[in-house]
Short mmCIF file of C-alpha atoms in Angstrom, two decimals:
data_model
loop_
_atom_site.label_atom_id
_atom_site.label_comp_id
_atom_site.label_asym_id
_atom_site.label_seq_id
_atom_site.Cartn_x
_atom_site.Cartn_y
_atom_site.Cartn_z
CA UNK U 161 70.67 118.78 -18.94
CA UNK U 162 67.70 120.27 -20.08
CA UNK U 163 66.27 119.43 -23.78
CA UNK U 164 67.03 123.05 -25.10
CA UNK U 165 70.85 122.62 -23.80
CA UNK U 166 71.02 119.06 -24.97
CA UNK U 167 69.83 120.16 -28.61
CA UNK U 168 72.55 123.21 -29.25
CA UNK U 169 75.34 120.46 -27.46
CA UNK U 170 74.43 117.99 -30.40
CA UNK U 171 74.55 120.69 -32.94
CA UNK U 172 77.85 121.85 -31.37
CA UNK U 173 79.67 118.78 -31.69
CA UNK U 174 77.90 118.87 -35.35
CA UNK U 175 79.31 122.41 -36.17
CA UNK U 176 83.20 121.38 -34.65
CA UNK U 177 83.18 118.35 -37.16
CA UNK U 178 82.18 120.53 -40.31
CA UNK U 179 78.39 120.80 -40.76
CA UNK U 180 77.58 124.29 -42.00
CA UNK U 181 74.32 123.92 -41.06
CA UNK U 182 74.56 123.23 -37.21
CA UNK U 183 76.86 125.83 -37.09
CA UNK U 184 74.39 128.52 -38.53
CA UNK U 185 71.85 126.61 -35.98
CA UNK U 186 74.40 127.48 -32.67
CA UNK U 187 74.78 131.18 -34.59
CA UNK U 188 71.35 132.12 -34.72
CA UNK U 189 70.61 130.52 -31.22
CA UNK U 190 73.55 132.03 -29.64
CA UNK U 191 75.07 135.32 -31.55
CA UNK U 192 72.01 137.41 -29.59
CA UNK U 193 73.51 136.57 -26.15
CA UNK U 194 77.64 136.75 -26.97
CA UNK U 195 76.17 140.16 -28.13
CA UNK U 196 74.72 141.24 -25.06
CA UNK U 197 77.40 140.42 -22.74
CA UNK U 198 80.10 141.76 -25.06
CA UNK U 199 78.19 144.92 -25.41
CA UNK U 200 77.97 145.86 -21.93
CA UNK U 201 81.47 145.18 -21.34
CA UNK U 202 83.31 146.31 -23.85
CA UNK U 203 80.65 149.78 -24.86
CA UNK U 204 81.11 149.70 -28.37
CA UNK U 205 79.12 148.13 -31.16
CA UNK U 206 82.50 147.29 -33.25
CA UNK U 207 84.31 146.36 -30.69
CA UNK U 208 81.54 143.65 -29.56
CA UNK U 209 81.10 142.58 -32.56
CA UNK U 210 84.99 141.45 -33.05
CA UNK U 211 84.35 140.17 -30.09
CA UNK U 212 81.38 137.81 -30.71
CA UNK U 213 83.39 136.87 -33.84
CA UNK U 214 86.18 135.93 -32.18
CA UNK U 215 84.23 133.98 -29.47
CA UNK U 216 82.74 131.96 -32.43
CA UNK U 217 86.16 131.17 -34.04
CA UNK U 218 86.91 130.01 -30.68
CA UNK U 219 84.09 127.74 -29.80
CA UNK U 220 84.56 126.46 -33.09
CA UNK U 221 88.18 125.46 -32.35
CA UNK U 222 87.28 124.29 -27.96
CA UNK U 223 83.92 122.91 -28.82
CA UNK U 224 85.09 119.47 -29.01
CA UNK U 225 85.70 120.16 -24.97
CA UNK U 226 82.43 121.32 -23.71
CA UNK U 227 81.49 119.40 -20.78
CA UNK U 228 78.03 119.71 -20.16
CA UNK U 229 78.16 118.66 -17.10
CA UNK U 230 80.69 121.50 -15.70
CA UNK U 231 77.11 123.86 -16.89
CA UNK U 232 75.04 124.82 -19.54
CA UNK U 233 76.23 126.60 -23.14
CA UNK U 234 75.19 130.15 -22.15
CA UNK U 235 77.64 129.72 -18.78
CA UNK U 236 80.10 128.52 -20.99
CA UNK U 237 79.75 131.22 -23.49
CA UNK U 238 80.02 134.08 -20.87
CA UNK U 239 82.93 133.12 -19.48
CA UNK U 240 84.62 132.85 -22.96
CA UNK U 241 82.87 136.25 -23.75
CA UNK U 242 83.80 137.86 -20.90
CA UNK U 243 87.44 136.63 -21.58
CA UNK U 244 87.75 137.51 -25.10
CA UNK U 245 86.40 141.30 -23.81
CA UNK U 246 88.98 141.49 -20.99
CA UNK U 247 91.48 140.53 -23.76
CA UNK U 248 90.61 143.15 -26.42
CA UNK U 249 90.08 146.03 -23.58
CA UNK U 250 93.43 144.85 -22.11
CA UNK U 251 95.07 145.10 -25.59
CA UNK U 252 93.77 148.31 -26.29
CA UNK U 253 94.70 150.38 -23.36
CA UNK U 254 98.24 149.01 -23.60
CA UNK U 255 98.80 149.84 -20.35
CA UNK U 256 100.36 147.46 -17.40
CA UNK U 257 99.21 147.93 -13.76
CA UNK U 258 100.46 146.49 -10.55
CA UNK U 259 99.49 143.47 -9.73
CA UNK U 260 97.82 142.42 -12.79
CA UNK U 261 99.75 138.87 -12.86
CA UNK U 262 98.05 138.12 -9.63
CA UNK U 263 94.67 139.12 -10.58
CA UNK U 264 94.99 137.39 -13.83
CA UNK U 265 96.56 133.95 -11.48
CA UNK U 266 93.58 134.32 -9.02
CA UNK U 267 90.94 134.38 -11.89
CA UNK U 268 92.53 131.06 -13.39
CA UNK U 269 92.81 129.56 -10.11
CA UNK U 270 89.46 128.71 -9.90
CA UNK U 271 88.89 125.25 -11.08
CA UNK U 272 86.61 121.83 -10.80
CA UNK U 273 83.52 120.68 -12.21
CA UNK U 274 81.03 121.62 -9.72
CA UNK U 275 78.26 124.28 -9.66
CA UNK U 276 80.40 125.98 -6.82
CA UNK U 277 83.56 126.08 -8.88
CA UNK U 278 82.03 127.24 -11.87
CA UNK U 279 80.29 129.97 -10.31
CA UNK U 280 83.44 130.92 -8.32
CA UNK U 281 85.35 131.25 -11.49
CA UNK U 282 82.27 133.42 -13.07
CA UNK U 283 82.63 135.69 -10.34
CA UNK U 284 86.40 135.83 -10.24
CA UNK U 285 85.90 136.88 -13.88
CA UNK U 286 83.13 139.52 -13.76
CA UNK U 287 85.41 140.93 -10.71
CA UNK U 288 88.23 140.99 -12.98
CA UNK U 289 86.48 142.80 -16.21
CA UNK U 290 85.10 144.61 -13.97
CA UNK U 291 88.38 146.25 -13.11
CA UNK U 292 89.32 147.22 -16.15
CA UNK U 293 86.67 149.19 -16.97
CA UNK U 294 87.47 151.67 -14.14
CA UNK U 295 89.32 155.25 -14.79
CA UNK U 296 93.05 154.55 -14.71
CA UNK U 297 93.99 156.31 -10.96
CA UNK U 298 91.02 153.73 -9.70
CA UNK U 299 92.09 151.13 -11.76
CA UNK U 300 95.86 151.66 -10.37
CA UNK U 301 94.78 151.84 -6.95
CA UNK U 302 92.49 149.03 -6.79
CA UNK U 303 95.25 146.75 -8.32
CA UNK U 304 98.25 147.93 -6.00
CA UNK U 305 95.75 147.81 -3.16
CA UNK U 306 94.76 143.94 -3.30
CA UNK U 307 96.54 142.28 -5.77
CA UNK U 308 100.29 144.08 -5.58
CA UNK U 309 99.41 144.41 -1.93
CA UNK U 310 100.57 147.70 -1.73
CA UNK U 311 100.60 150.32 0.97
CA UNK U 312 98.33 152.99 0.64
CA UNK U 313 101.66 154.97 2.05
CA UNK U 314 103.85 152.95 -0.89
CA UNK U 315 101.39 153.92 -3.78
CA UNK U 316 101.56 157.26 -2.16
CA UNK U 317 105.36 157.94 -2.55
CA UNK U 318 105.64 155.91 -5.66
CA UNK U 319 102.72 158.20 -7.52
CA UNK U 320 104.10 161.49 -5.73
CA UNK U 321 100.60 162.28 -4.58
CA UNK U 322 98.73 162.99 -1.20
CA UNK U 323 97.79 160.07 0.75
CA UNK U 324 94.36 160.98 0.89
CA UNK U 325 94.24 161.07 -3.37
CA UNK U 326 95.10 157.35 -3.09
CA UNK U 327 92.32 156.61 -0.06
CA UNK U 328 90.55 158.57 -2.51
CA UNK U 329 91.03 156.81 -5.37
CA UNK U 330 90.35 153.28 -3.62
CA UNK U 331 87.18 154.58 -2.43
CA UNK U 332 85.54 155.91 -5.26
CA UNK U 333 87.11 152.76 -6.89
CA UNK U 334 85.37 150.36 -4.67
CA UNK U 335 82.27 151.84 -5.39
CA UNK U 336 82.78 152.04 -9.33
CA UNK U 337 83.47 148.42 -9.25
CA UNK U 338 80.50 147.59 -7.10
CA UNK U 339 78.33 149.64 -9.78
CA UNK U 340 80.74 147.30 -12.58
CA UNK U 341 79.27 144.36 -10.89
CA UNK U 342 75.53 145.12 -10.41
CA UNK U 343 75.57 145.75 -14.07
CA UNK U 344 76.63 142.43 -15.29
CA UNK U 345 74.48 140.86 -12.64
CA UNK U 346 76.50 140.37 -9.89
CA UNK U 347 75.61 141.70 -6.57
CA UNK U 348 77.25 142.14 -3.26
CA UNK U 349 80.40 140.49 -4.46
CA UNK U 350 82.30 143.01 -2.79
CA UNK U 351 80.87 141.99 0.94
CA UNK U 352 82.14 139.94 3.68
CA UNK U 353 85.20 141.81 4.52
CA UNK U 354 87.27 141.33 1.55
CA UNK U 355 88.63 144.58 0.09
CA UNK U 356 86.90 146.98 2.35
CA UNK U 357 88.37 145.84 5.33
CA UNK U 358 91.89 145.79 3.51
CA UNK U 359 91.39 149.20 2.40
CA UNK U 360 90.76 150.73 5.96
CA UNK U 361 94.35 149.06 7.18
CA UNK U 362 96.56 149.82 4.52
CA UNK U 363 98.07 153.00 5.22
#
């Protein structure tokens, strides 16, 4: 752990058992970054900022938990950021989509303490913001598509549009979500054969 990292984890268990003082420390250190990342998800300036507050009222209550050795505050933070944002943008669409159980199980499948697991469960959760920030026929599509696993025939009958509006709408989805994702960093997370492959057999 590196000295910087050490310092805010000392402070952090300082802050969880009441010291004011530590906890403007982690604030002033911190608040900057939970900023960033909520901004860029969420869009708004309010809206991150409830964010970052509740991300603070949270570490305050998990702190006690941090492991650094499962990685450093600012990996810790962004996943709780990124959470808290998914939450709020969730709540305030209101809206349910097809297979969101199983993209929300997937995300939390993710587990261990090693650099691979941790990362894995980063990525499951940018992929997962990610989706939510597309317009709703993407959104819909890319959810039926790989997590309802959905025909691109089914989603076609069940919608009462063309075919070709739902290839459509999983293509231009893809390639929001791929923008989504080199945005908050993450690149080529979309390769490999996962989804595109998918999409060119389900009709």
């Amino acid at each position: 752990m590196d000295l910087q990292n050490e310092e805010m984890t000392r402070r952090l268990r300082e802050m969880c058992g009441g010291s004011v003082q530590a906890f403007d420390a982690f604030y002033a250190e911190f608040s900057p970054f939970v900023m960033q990342v909520a901004s860029r998800l969420v869009g708004e300036r309010m809206e991150a900022e409830d964010v970052c507050h509740e991300v603070f009222i949270e570490v305050l209550r998990r702190g006690k938990d941090y492991d650094p050795a499962r990685g450093s505050i600012k990996a810790w933070l962004a996943v709780m950021t990124r959470s808290r944002s998914l939450d709020r943008m969730r709540r305030k669409a209101r809206l349910e989509y097809p297979g969101d159980e199983a993209l929300q199980r997937k995300t939390e499948e993710a587990g261990g303490s090693g650099e691979d697991e941790v990362l894995s469960r980063l990525e499951r959760e940018a992929i997962r913001t990610a989706i939510y920030t597309l317009p709703e026929s993407q959104k819909k599509a890319i959810m039926g598509s790989y997590y309802a696993l959905q025909t691109q025939r089914q989603m076609s009958e069940a919608w009462s549009v063309p075919i070709g509006t739902v290839k459509s709408w999983v293509r231009y989805g893809l390639h929001n979500l791929r923008k989504q994702l080199e945005k908050q960093g993450w690149v080529d997370q979309l390769e490999g054969g996962n989804p595109h492959d998918r999409t060119t057999h389900r009709s």
